[in-house]
mmCIF file of C-alpha atoms and ligand atoms in Angstrom:
data_model
loop_
_atom_site.group_PDB
_atom_site.id
_atom_site.type_symbol
_atom_site.label_atom_id
_atom_site.label_comp_id
_atom_site.label_asym_id
_atom_site.label_seq_id
_atom_site.Cartn_x
_atom_site.Cartn_y
_atom_site.Cartn_z
ATOM 1 C CA MET A 1 -59.199 86.077 -11.859
ATOM 2 C CA LYS A 2 -60.835 83.599 -9.504
ATOM 3 C CA ILE A 3 -59.528 80.066 -9.838
ATOM 4 C CA ILE A 4 -62.254 77.565 -10.635
ATOM 5 C CA HIS A 5 -62.120 73.848 -9.857
ATOM 6 C CA ASN A 6 -64.186 71.576 -12.055
ATOM 7 C CA PHE A 7 -65.676 68.472 -10.406
ATOM 8 C CA SER A 8 -68.092 67.720 -13.244
ATOM 9 C CA ALA A 9 -68.963 64.043 -13.757
ATOM 10 C CA GLY A 10 -68.998 64.226 -17.538
ATOM 11 C CA PRO A 11 -68.308 65.856 -19.892
ATOM 12 C CA ALA A 12 -65.507 66.533 -17.487
ATOM 13 C CA ILE A 13 -62.270 68.358 -16.875
ATOM 14 C CA LEU A 14 -59.593 68.197 -19.585
ATOM 15 C CA PRO A 15 -55.890 68.635 -18.959
ATOM 16 C CA LYS A 16 -54.975 72.336 -19.245
ATOM 17 C CA SER A 17 -52.154 71.560 -21.665
ATOM 18 C CA VAL A 18 -54.548 69.653 -23.927
ATOM 19 C CA LEU A 19 -56.878 72.651 -24.157
ATOM 20 C CA LYS A 20 -53.938 74.895 -24.839
ATOM 21 C CA GLN A 21 -52.738 72.671 -27.647
ATOM 22 C CA ALA A 22 -56.213 72.455 -29.163
ATOM 23 C CA LYS A 23 -56.547 76.252 -29.069
ATOM 24 C CA LYS A 24 -53.224 76.591 -30.815
ATOM 25 C CA GLU A 25 -54.329 74.087 -33.431
ATOM 26 C CA LEU A 26 -57.524 76.053 -34.066
ATOM 27 C CA ASN A 27 -55.638 79.332 -34.329
ATOM 28 C CA TYR A 28 -52.713 78.278 -36.461
ATOM 29 C CA GLY A 29 -53.765 74.983 -38.005
ATOM 30 C CA ILE A 30 -51.775 72.185 -39.511
ATOM 31 C CA LYS A 31 -50.712 74.302 -42.432
ATOM 32 C CA TYR A 32 -51.586 77.599 -44.103
ATOM 33 C CA GLY A 33 -54.306 78.330 -41.573
ATOM 34 C CA ILE A 34 -56.287 75.131 -42.152
ATOM 35 C CA SER A 35 -57.066 73.367 -38.893
ATOM 36 C CA ILE A 36 -57.257 69.627 -38.388
ATOM 37 C CA LEU A 37 -61.048 69.990 -38.100
ATOM 38 C CA GLU A 38 -61.430 71.138 -41.668
ATOM 39 C CA ILE A 39 -59.776 68.337 -43.597
ATOM 40 C CA SER A 40 -60.788 64.871 -44.678
ATOM 41 C CA HIS A 41 -60.575 62.073 -42.154
ATOM 42 C CA ARG A 42 -58.825 60.181 -44.976
ATOM 43 C CA SER A 43 -56.086 62.794 -45.382
ATOM 44 C CA LYS A 44 -52.603 61.739 -44.350
ATOM 45 C CA GLU A 45 -52.642 64.412 -41.645
ATOM 46 C CA PHE A 46 -55.677 62.929 -39.938
ATOM 47 C CA ILE A 47 -54.654 59.291 -40.516
ATOM 48 C CA LYS A 48 -51.468 60.112 -38.647
ATOM 49 C CA ILE A 49 -53.491 61.293 -35.643
ATOM 50 C CA ALA A 50 -55.709 58.201 -35.803
ATOM 51 C CA GLU A 51 -52.722 55.857 -35.984
ATOM 52 C CA GLU A 52 -50.861 57.637 -33.225
ATOM 53 C CA SER A 53 -53.848 57.460 -30.882
ATOM 54 C CA GLU A 54 -54.117 53.738 -31.401
ATOM 55 C CA LYS A 55 -50.393 53.265 -30.918
ATOM 56 C CA ASN A 56 -50.380 55.260 -27.683
ATOM 57 C CA LEU A 57 -53.463 53.562 -26.351
ATOM 58 C CA ARG A 58 -52.005 50.130 -27.086
ATOM 59 C CA LYS A 59 -48.849 51.051 -25.204
ATOM 60 C CA LEU A 60 -50.641 52.637 -22.257
ATOM 61 C CA LEU A 61 -53.030 49.739 -21.708
ATOM 62 C CA LYS A 62 -50.693 47.003 -22.969
ATOM 63 C CA ILE A 63 -53.272 45.828 -25.481
ATOM 64 C CA PRO A 64 -52.273 42.456 -26.980
ATOM 65 C CA LYS A 65 -52.079 41.943 -30.752
ATOM 66 C CA ASN A 66 -55.169 39.753 -30.879
ATOM 67 C CA TYR A 67 -57.342 42.719 -29.899
ATOM 68 C CA LYS A 68 -58.703 45.443 -32.166
ATOM 69 C CA VAL A 69 -59.098 49.044 -31.129
ATOM 70 C CA LEU A 70 -62.166 50.772 -32.566
ATOM 71 C CA PHE A 71 -63.208 54.399 -32.276
ATOM 72 C CA CYS A 72 -66.995 54.493 -32.633
ATOM 73 C CA GLN A 73 -69.785 56.991 -32.237
ATOM 74 C CA GLY A 74 -72.966 57.155 -30.233
ATOM 75 C CA GLY A 75 -71.484 56.980 -26.740
ATOM 76 C CA ALA A 76 -71.588 54.081 -24.323
ATOM 77 C CA ARG A 77 -75.370 53.930 -24.528
ATOM 78 C CA THR A 78 -75.176 52.931 -28.181
ATOM 79 C CA GLN A 79 -72.977 50.030 -27.127
ATOM 80 C CA PHE A 80 -75.766 48.873 -24.801
ATOM 81 C CA SER A 81 -77.534 47.875 -28.057
ATOM 82 C CA ALA A 82 -74.512 47.167 -30.275
ATOM 83 C CA ILE A 83 -73.201 44.492 -27.905
ATOM 84 C CA PRO A 84 -76.212 42.151 -27.888
ATOM 85 C CA LEU A 85 -76.758 42.873 -31.590
ATOM 86 C CA ASN A 86 -73.217 41.858 -32.495
ATOM 87 C CA ILE A 87 -72.667 39.052 -30.034
ATOM 88 C CA ILE A 88 -76.102 37.435 -29.937
ATOM 89 C CA ASN A 89 -78.706 38.820 -32.260
ATOM 90 C CA LYS A 90 -81.277 36.175 -31.453
ATOM 91 C CA LYS A 91 -84.028 37.240 -29.138
ATOM 92 C CA ASN A 92 -84.287 34.012 -27.194
ATOM 93 C CA ILE A 93 -80.610 33.811 -26.248
ATOM 94 C CA LYS A 94 -79.584 34.616 -22.675
ATOM 95 C CA ALA A 95 -76.810 36.853 -21.405
ATOM 96 C CA ASP A 96 -75.752 37.504 -17.812
ATOM 97 C CA TYR A 97 -76.064 41.122 -16.754
ATOM 98 C CA ILE A 98 -74.617 42.155 -13.419
ATOM 99 C CA ASN A 99 -76.691 44.832 -11.716
ATOM 100 C CA SER A 100 -74.522 47.075 -9.542
ATOM 101 C CA GLY A 101 -76.126 50.451 -10.119
ATOM 102 C CA TYR A 102 -77.556 52.993 -12.510
ATOM 103 C CA TRP A 103 -75.388 52.370 -15.566
ATOM 104 C CA SER A 104 -75.283 48.585 -15.420
ATOM 105 C CA TYR A 105 -79.061 48.668 -15.021
ATOM 106 C CA SER A 106 -79.410 50.998 -18.016
ATOM 107 C CA ALA A 107 -77.515 48.434 -20.090
ATOM 108 C CA ILE A 108 -79.980 45.771 -18.927
ATOM 109 C CA LYS A 109 -82.994 47.814 -19.959
ATOM 110 C CA GLU A 110 -81.587 48.203 -23.456
ATOM 111 C CA ALA A 111 -80.450 44.586 -23.781
ATOM 112 C CA LYS A 112 -84.031 43.408 -23.197
ATOM 113 C CA LYS A 113 -84.828 44.519 -26.738
ATOM 114 C CA TYR A 114 -82.300 42.114 -28.250
ATOM 115 C CA CYS A 115 -81.864 39.143 -25.930
ATOM 116 C CA ILE A 116 -82.936 37.759 -22.571
ATOM 117 C CA PRO A 117 -80.788 39.315 -19.869
ATOM 118 C CA ASN A 118 -80.365 37.244 -16.706
ATOM 119 C CA ILE A 119 -80.256 40.034 -14.169
ATOM 120 C CA ILE A 120 -77.755 39.216 -11.449
ATOM 121 C CA PRO A 121 -77.948 41.472 -8.391
ATOM 122 C CA VAL A 122 -74.599 41.874 -6.633
ATOM 123 C CA LYS A 123 -75.240 44.741 -4.235
ATOM 124 C CA TYR A 124 -75.783 43.952 -0.570
ATOM 125 C CA PHE A 125 -75.291 45.631 2.787
ATOM 126 C CA ILE A 126 -72.763 44.871 5.516
ATOM 127 C CA ASN A 127 -73.013 47.114 8.590
ATOM 128 C CA ASN A 128 -75.132 49.564 6.650
ATOM 129 C CA LYS A 129 -72.486 49.860 3.950
ATOM 130 C CA ILE A 130 -73.137 49.034 0.313
ATOM 131 C CA SER A 131 -70.923 46.157 -0.800
ATOM 132 C CA ILE A 132 -70.510 44.199 -3.984
ATOM 133 C CA LEU A 133 -70.463 40.414 -3.851
ATOM 134 C CA PRO A 134 -67.086 38.957 -4.732
ATOM 135 C CA MET A 135 -67.093 37.582 -8.278
ATOM 136 C CA LYS A 136 -66.931 33.975 -7.183
ATOM 137 C CA LYS A 137 -70.354 34.451 -5.599
ATOM 138 C CA TRP A 138 -71.965 35.896 -8.699
ATOM 139 C CA LYS A 139 -74.750 33.564 -9.875
ATOM 140 C CA ILE A 140 -73.516 33.081 -13.426
ATOM 141 C CA ASN A 141 -75.657 30.909 -15.680
ATOM 142 C CA ASN A 142 -74.245 28.032 -17.672
ATOM 143 C CA ASN A 143 -76.340 28.786 -20.709
ATOM 144 C CA SER A 144 -75.586 32.505 -21.008
ATOM 145 C CA LYS A 145 -73.691 33.866 -23.976
ATOM 146 C CA TYR A 146 -71.696 36.489 -22.081
ATOM 147 C CA ILE A 147 -71.300 38.401 -18.803
ATOM 148 C CA HIS A 148 -71.745 42.163 -18.837
ATOM 149 C CA TYR A 149 -70.777 44.416 -15.937
ATOM 150 C CA CYS A 150 -69.747 47.963 -15.079
ATOM 151 C CA PRO A 151 -66.466 48.294 -13.121
ATOM 152 C CA ASN A 152 -67.215 51.856 -12.057
ATOM 153 C CA GLU A 153 -70.735 53.084 -11.412
ATOM 154 C CA THR A 154 -70.210 56.767 -12.123
ATOM 155 C CA ILE A 155 -73.365 57.994 -10.413
ATOM 156 C CA GLU A 156 -73.201 56.107 -7.110
ATOM 157 C CA GLY A 157 -69.393 55.984 -6.901
ATOM 158 C CA ILE A 158 -69.363 52.188 -6.602
ATOM 159 C CA SER A 159 -66.463 50.251 -8.025
ATOM 160 C CA ILE A 160 -65.778 46.590 -8.792
ATOM 161 C CA LYS A 161 -62.022 46.293 -8.625
ATOM 162 C CA GLU A 162 -61.637 42.541 -8.869
ATOM 163 C CA GLU A 163 -60.456 41.134 -12.195
ATOM 164 C CA PRO A 164 -62.909 38.798 -13.907
ATOM 165 C CA ASN A 165 -61.959 35.156 -13.929
ATOM 166 C CA PHE A 166 -64.753 33.113 -15.430
ATOM 167 C CA LYS A 167 -63.970 30.064 -17.505
ATOM 168 C CA ASN A 168 -65.337 29.914 -21.049
ATOM 169 C CA LYS A 169 -67.344 33.089 -20.797
ATOM 170 C CA ILE A 170 -67.242 36.175 -22.932
ATOM 171 C CA ILE A 171 -66.610 39.124 -20.587
ATOM 172 C CA ILE A 172 -67.850 42.578 -21.530
ATOM 173 C CA ALA A 173 -67.279 45.659 -19.398
ATOM 174 C CA ASP A 174 -68.376 49.297 -19.496
ATOM 175 C CA PHE A 175 -65.267 51.237 -18.484
ATOM 176 C CA SER A 176 -66.684 54.666 -19.399
ATOM 177 C CA SER A 177 -65.701 56.525 -16.249
ATOM 178 C CA ILE A 178 -62.563 54.656 -15.273
ATOM 179 C CA ILE A 179 -60.682 53.793 -18.459
ATOM 180 C CA LEU A 180 -56.982 54.721 -18.153
ATOM 181 C CA SER A 181 -57.326 55.459 -14.416
ATOM 182 C CA TYR A 182 -55.739 52.221 -13.279
ATOM 183 C CA PRO A 183 -53.852 49.410 -15.004
ATOM 184 C CA ILE A 184 -56.049 46.611 -16.283
ATOM 185 C CA ASN A 185 -55.277 43.202 -17.669
ATOM 186 C CA ILE A 186 -56.896 43.399 -21.091
ATOM 187 C CA LYS A 187 -56.641 39.645 -21.564
ATOM 188 C CA LYS A 188 -59.305 39.147 -18.906
ATOM 189 C CA TYR A 189 -61.885 40.805 -21.142
ATOM 190 C CA ASP A 190 -63.383 40.187 -24.555
ATOM 191 C CA ILE A 191 -64.871 43.635 -25.006
ATOM 192 C CA ILE A 192 -64.066 46.808 -23.117
ATOM 193 C CA TYR A 193 -65.934 49.942 -24.074
ATOM 194 C CA ALA A 194 -65.905 53.519 -22.842
ATOM 195 C CA SER A 195 -67.399 56.805 -23.913
ATOM 196 C CA ALA A 196 -64.681 59.436 -24.005
ATOM 197 C CA GLN A 197 -66.085 62.387 -22.080
ATOM 198 C CA LYS A 198 -64.871 61.359 -18.622
ATOM 199 C CA ASN A 199 -61.264 60.358 -18.945
ATOM 200 C CA LEU A 200 -60.465 60.304 -22.627
ATOM 201 C CA GLY A 201 -61.550 63.622 -24.093
ATOM 202 C CA LEU A 202 -64.875 64.775 -25.489
ATOM 203 C CA SER A 203 -68.247 63.182 -26.006
ATOM 204 C CA GLY A 204 -68.735 62.018 -29.584
ATOM 205 C CA ILE A 205 -66.255 59.201 -29.552
ATOM 206 C CA THR A 206 -66.472 55.781 -27.943
ATOM 207 C CA LEU A 207 -63.540 53.495 -27.476
ATOM 208 C CA ILE A 208 -63.916 49.767 -28.031
ATOM 209 C CA ILE A 209 -61.211 47.235 -27.345
ATOM 210 C CA ILE A 210 -62.343 43.903 -28.697
ATOM 211 C CA LYS A 211 -60.847 40.461 -29.078
ATOM 212 C CA LYS A 212 -60.473 39.751 -32.794
ATOM 213 C CA SER A 213 -61.915 36.270 -32.550
ATOM 214 C CA ILE A 214 -65.342 37.553 -31.548
ATOM 215 C CA ILE A 215 -65.667 40.093 -34.370
ATOM 216 C CA ASN A 216 -65.645 37.514 -37.089
ATOM 217 C CA LYS A 217 -69.332 37.001 -37.413
ATOM 218 C CA LYS A 218 -70.999 39.092 -40.030
ATOM 219 C CA ASN A 219 -74.635 39.713 -39.350
ATOM 220 C CA LYS A 220 -76.452 41.466 -42.147
ATOM 221 C CA TYR A 221 -79.314 42.660 -39.946
ATOM 222 C CA ILE A 222 -77.199 44.860 -37.684
ATOM 223 C CA PRO A 223 -77.091 48.520 -38.738
ATOM 224 C CA SER A 224 -73.754 48.873 -40.517
ATOM 225 C CA THR A 225 -72.676 51.747 -38.300
ATOM 226 C CA LEU A 226 -72.970 49.436 -35.271
ATOM 227 C CA ASN A 227 -71.463 46.367 -36.876
ATOM 228 C CA TYR A 228 -68.034 45.617 -35.359
ATOM 229 C CA LYS A 229 -66.964 43.706 -38.455
ATOM 230 C CA ILE A 230 -67.718 46.647 -40.746
ATOM 231 C CA ILE A 231 -66.316 49.267 -38.355
ATOM 232 C CA SER A 232 -63.170 47.240 -37.936
ATOM 233 C CA SER A 233 -62.534 46.499 -41.611
ATOM 234 C CA ASN A 234 -63.006 50.206 -42.329
ATOM 235 C CA LYS A 235 -60.506 51.224 -39.627
ATOM 236 C CA SER A 236 -63.279 53.022 -37.682
ATOM 237 C CA MET A 237 -64.012 55.201 -40.692
ATOM 238 C CA PHE A 238 -67.035 53.514 -42.256
ATOM 239 C CA ASN A 239 -68.896 56.732 -41.656
ATOM 240 C CA THR A 240 -67.192 60.047 -41.028
ATOM 241 C CA PRO A 241 -65.818 59.929 -37.504
ATOM 242 C CA SER A 242 -66.231 62.718 -35.003
ATOM 243 C CA ILE A 243 -62.843 64.185 -35.835
ATOM 244 C CA PHE A 244 -62.701 66.831 -33.140
ATOM 245 C CA SER A 245 -63.379 64.220 -30.447
ATOM 246 C CA TRP A 246 -60.851 61.844 -31.961
ATOM 247 C CA TYR A 247 -58.267 64.615 -32.177
ATOM 248 C CA LEU A 248 -58.902 65.631 -28.557
ATOM 249 C CA SER A 249 -58.532 62.002 -27.447
ATOM 250 C CA SER A 250 -55.196 61.823 -29.253
ATOM 251 C CA LEU A 251 -54.023 64.806 -27.191
ATOM 252 C CA VAL A 252 -55.288 63.278 -23.946
ATOM 253 C CA LEU A 253 -53.483 60.008 -24.694
ATOM 254 C CA ASN A 254 -50.292 61.921 -25.333
ATOM 255 C CA TRP A 255 -50.777 63.775 -22.063
ATOM 256 C CA ILE A 256 -51.126 60.484 -20.144
ATOM 257 C CA LYS A 257 -48.005 59.158 -21.850
ATOM 258 C CA ASN A 258 -46.049 62.286 -20.961
ATOM 259 C CA ASN A 259 -47.259 62.086 -17.369
ATOM 260 C CA GLY A 260 -45.772 58.717 -16.691
ATOM 261 C CA GLY A 261 -48.481 56.381 -17.993
ATOM 262 C CA VAL A 262 -51.357 54.569 -16.333
ATOM 263 C CA LYS A 263 -49.439 53.135 -13.378
ATOM 264 C CA LYS A 264 -48.289 56.565 -12.317
ATOM 265 C CA ILE A 265 -51.738 58.078 -12.874
ATOM 266 C CA TYR A 266 -53.216 55.281 -10.746
ATOM 267 C CA LYS A 267 -50.867 56.056 -7.883
ATOM 268 C CA ILE A 268 -51.877 59.712 -8.009
ATOM 269 C CA ASN A 269 -55.583 58.845 -8.328
ATOM 270 C CA LYS A 270 -55.397 56.742 -5.172
ATOM 271 C CA GLN A 271 -53.684 59.544 -3.280
ATOM 272 C CA LYS A 272 -56.197 62.116 -4.492
ATOM 273 C CA SER A 273 -59.231 60.028 -3.553
ATOM 274 C CA ASN A 274 -57.723 59.157 -0.152
ATOM 275 C CA ILE A 275 -57.538 62.833 0.726
ATOM 276 C CA ILE A 276 -61.319 63.141 0.369
ATOM 277 C CA TYR A 277 -62.243 59.752 1.849
ATOM 278 C CA ASN A 278 -60.058 60.479 4.880
ATOM 279 C CA ILE A 279 -61.987 63.635 5.595
ATOM 280 C CA ILE A 280 -65.311 61.832 5.228
ATOM 281 C CA ASP A 281 -64.195 59.014 7.532
ATOM 282 C CA SER A 282 -62.540 61.124 10.201
ATOM 283 C CA ASN A 283 -65.569 63.227 10.658
ATOM 284 C CA ASN A 284 -69.091 62.300 11.442
ATOM 285 C CA PHE A 285 -70.370 65.316 9.584
ATOM 286 C CA TYR A 286 -70.118 63.574 6.194
ATOM 287 C CA ILE A 287 -71.329 60.094 5.222
ATOM 288 C CA ASN A 288 -70.245 57.785 2.444
ATOM 289 C CA ASN A 289 -72.056 54.484 2.829
ATOM 290 C CA ILE A 290 -69.949 52.401 0.468
ATOM 291 C CA ASN A 291 -67.767 49.605 1.717
ATOM 292 C CA PHE A 292 -64.069 50.531 1.592
ATOM 293 C CA LYS A 293 -63.340 47.846 -1.034
ATOM 294 C CA ASN A 294 -65.956 49.153 -3.439
ATOM 295 C CA ARG A 295 -65.300 52.856 -3.246
ATOM 296 C CA SER A 296 -64.577 54.524 -6.562
ATOM 297 C CA ILE A 297 -61.266 56.323 -6.930
ATOM 298 C CA VAL A 298 -62.719 58.731 -9.488
ATOM 299 C CA ASN A 299 -66.305 59.436 -8.412
ATOM 300 C CA ILE A 300 -66.550 60.153 -4.707
ATOM 301 C CA THR A 301 -70.096 60.473 -3.422
ATOM 302 C CA PHE A 302 -71.145 61.624 0.023
ATOM 303 C CA LYS A 303 -73.986 63.180 1.926
ATOM 304 C CA LEU A 304 -74.059 65.505 4.871
ATOM 305 C CA LYS A 305 -75.351 63.845 7.987
ATOM 306 C CA ASN A 306 -77.643 66.787 8.535
ATOM 307 C CA LYS A 307 -79.529 66.483 5.257
ATOM 308 C CA TYR A 308 -80.707 70.081 5.446
ATOM 309 C CA LEU A 309 -77.117 71.192 4.869
ATOM 310 C CA ASN A 310 -76.611 69.447 1.493
ATOM 311 C CA ASN A 311 -77.948 72.344 -0.542
ATOM 312 C CA LEU A 312 -76.018 74.888 1.473
ATOM 313 C CA PHE A 313 -72.850 72.867 0.897
ATOM 314 C CA ILE A 314 -73.461 72.910 -2.858
ATOM 315 C CA LYS A 315 -74.227 76.631 -2.851
ATOM 316 C CA GLU A 316 -71.254 77.691 -0.731
ATOM 317 C CA SER A 317 -68.807 75.397 -2.502
ATOM 318 C CA TYR A 318 -69.950 76.813 -5.846
ATOM 319 C CA GLU A 319 -69.331 80.314 -4.567
ATOM 320 C CA ALA A 320 -65.885 79.228 -3.434
ATOM 321 C CA GLY A 321 -65.063 78.165 -6.988
ATOM 322 C CA LEU A 322 -65.634 74.437 -6.459
ATOM 323 C CA MET A 323 -68.037 73.738 -9.269
ATOM 324 C CA PHE A 324 -70.449 70.948 -10.185
ATOM 325 C CA LEU A 325 -70.398 69.065 -6.888
ATOM 326 C CA LYS A 326 -74.129 68.468 -6.950
ATOM 327 C CA GLY A 327 -74.914 64.746 -6.954
ATOM 328 C CA HIS A 328 -76.896 63.090 -9.745
ATOM 329 C CA TYR A 329 -80.532 64.224 -9.658
ATOM 330 C CA ILE A 330 -81.741 60.694 -8.863
ATOM 331 C CA PHE A 331 -79.461 60.187 -5.853
ATOM 332 C CA GLY A 332 -78.912 63.667 -4.503
ATOM 333 C CA GLY A 333 -76.089 64.493 -2.121
ATOM 334 C CA ILE A 334 -72.636 65.463 -3.309
ATOM 335 C CA ARG A 335 -70.503 63.883 -6.002
ATOM 336 C CA SER A 336 -66.938 64.944 -6.599
ATOM 337 C CA SER A 337 -65.559 63.542 -9.796
ATOM 338 C CA ILE A 338 -61.800 63.618 -9.672
ATOM 339 C CA TYR A 339 -60.712 62.152 -12.975
ATOM 340 C CA ASN A 340 -57.146 61.847 -14.257
ATOM 341 C CA ALA A 341 -56.969 65.498 -15.307
ATOM 342 C CA MET A 342 -57.939 66.788 -11.839
ATOM 343 C CA SER A 343 -54.950 68.287 -10.039
ATOM 344 C CA PHE A 344 -53.877 67.701 -6.450
ATOM 345 C CA LYS A 345 -54.367 71.404 -5.919
ATOM 346 C CA SER A 346 -58.069 71.208 -6.754
ATOM 347 C CA VAL A 347 -58.557 68.154 -4.570
ATOM 348 C CA LYS A 348 -56.848 69.969 -1.683
ATOM 349 C CA LYS A 349 -59.147 72.956 -2.228
ATOM 350 C CA LEU A 350 -62.141 70.678 -1.864
ATOM 351 C CA ALA A 351 -60.616 69.054 1.211
ATOM 352 C CA ASP A 352 -60.012 72.463 2.812
ATOM 353 C CA PHE A 353 -63.541 73.533 2.015
ATOM 354 C CA MET A 354 -64.981 70.354 3.550
ATOM 355 C CA ILE A 355 -63.045 70.948 6.754
ATOM 356 C CA TYR A 356 -64.035 74.600 6.884
ATOM 357 C CA PHE A 357 -67.708 73.749 6.260
ATOM 358 C CA SER A 358 -67.883 71.028 8.884
ATOM 359 C CA ASN A 359 -66.240 73.289 11.472
ATOM 360 C CA ARG A 360 -68.584 76.099 10.708
ATOM 361 C CA TYR A 361 -71.856 74.125 10.720
ATOM 362 C CA SER A 362 -71.397 71.271 13.139
HETATM 363 C C1 LIG B 401 -71.361 58.274 -18.819
HETATM 364 C C2 LIG B 401 -71.574 56.836 -18.811
HETATM 365 C C3 LIG B 401 -72.368 56.199 -19.780
HETATM 366 C C4 LIG B 401 -73.115 56.948 -20.855
HETATM 367 O O1 LIG B 401 -72.305 57.430 -21.834
HETATM 368 P P1 LIG B 401 -72.938 58.180 -23.087
HETATM 369 O O2 LIG B 401 -71.735 58.645 -23.836
HETATM 370 O O3 LIG B 401 -73.798 59.290 -22.580
HETATM 371 O O4 LIG B 401 -73.740 57.187 -23.858
HETATM 372 C C5 LIG B 401 -72.479 54.827 -19.722
HETATM 373 N N1 LIG B 401 -71.857 54.109 -18.764
HETATM 374 C C6 LIG B 401 -71.106 54.695 -17.819
HETATM 375 C C7 LIG B 401 -70.420 53.852 -16.787
HETATM 376 C C8 LIG B 401 -70.939 56.070 -17.803
HETATM 377 O O5 LIG B 401 -70.185 56.658 -16.854
#
């Protein structure tokens, strides 16, 4: 059988051992041939999975006690609305929205329905390379309720690695594509959210890590299923959760724990991404026009200098078993997503293919 390497941006690769465990669960079940998918989310069997996932997540990300962990539905896009609804919910209130790319801009478009977003552009060019302004140069407004930004722009492969340090501001960040890929200091944030299908399992579940002190407001006009207060007091089970996604996330969290935790994963992620960036940089066949400091370690984007070769690259790589390298339809080019579950072996395969292709066609 041909070995396939999965560079999909999301839903994305899952650890092999996680899939194996899930298959076993479906075949043999928790007991008497009943699988975890067929029982109540309030059963002790499922509660155990829910509690274990929270415990593991808290350990892996060192989440302090004054933060709540919520498992919601609707993906990150639902949070684009839930955040202004929960934190502001008055149309004439302002919030600072950093614009660094596709996803942060999508959050802005949605926020306009619920508040007045101050759009703060942070992208600029040095020597033809896309760079992100350092945080101290961000034009934050005194009268804004919070700052929203996206640390990893999944589509462009742009990353903001600096930790936020703004006095007396609520900080909210969309970590969808980079959660659990590098250690973060939770205390620097008030809300972190992430849809699961990139680094945490399947679509259908959205992680929220939120400082308790900002959940306290109860606003009766927010849909209950989006209301942090209601979700939190119902232990993320106000409505029936997506149990398969939650179960899968519990397996992924266990896998990260058994693989040495986030620090170790980060070290490996850096090594993996360096393999690809080194080939791009040592070769003027490929171009990545993102400043070194702002390059993503999980979504590596590049184009071929000869633009007529992009499609051939995608076609031939696909035939070689390197799948889903086609860039986002808006931006074109190539995107290799190398999330936590991606092995060194697959990254090396891509590296070898890139070298072969540039030798053959340059
Ligand atoms: C994938 C992604 C989203 C969208 O997630 P959905 O689950 O489709 O709503 C939002 N933000 C970022 C940074 C993403 O990578």
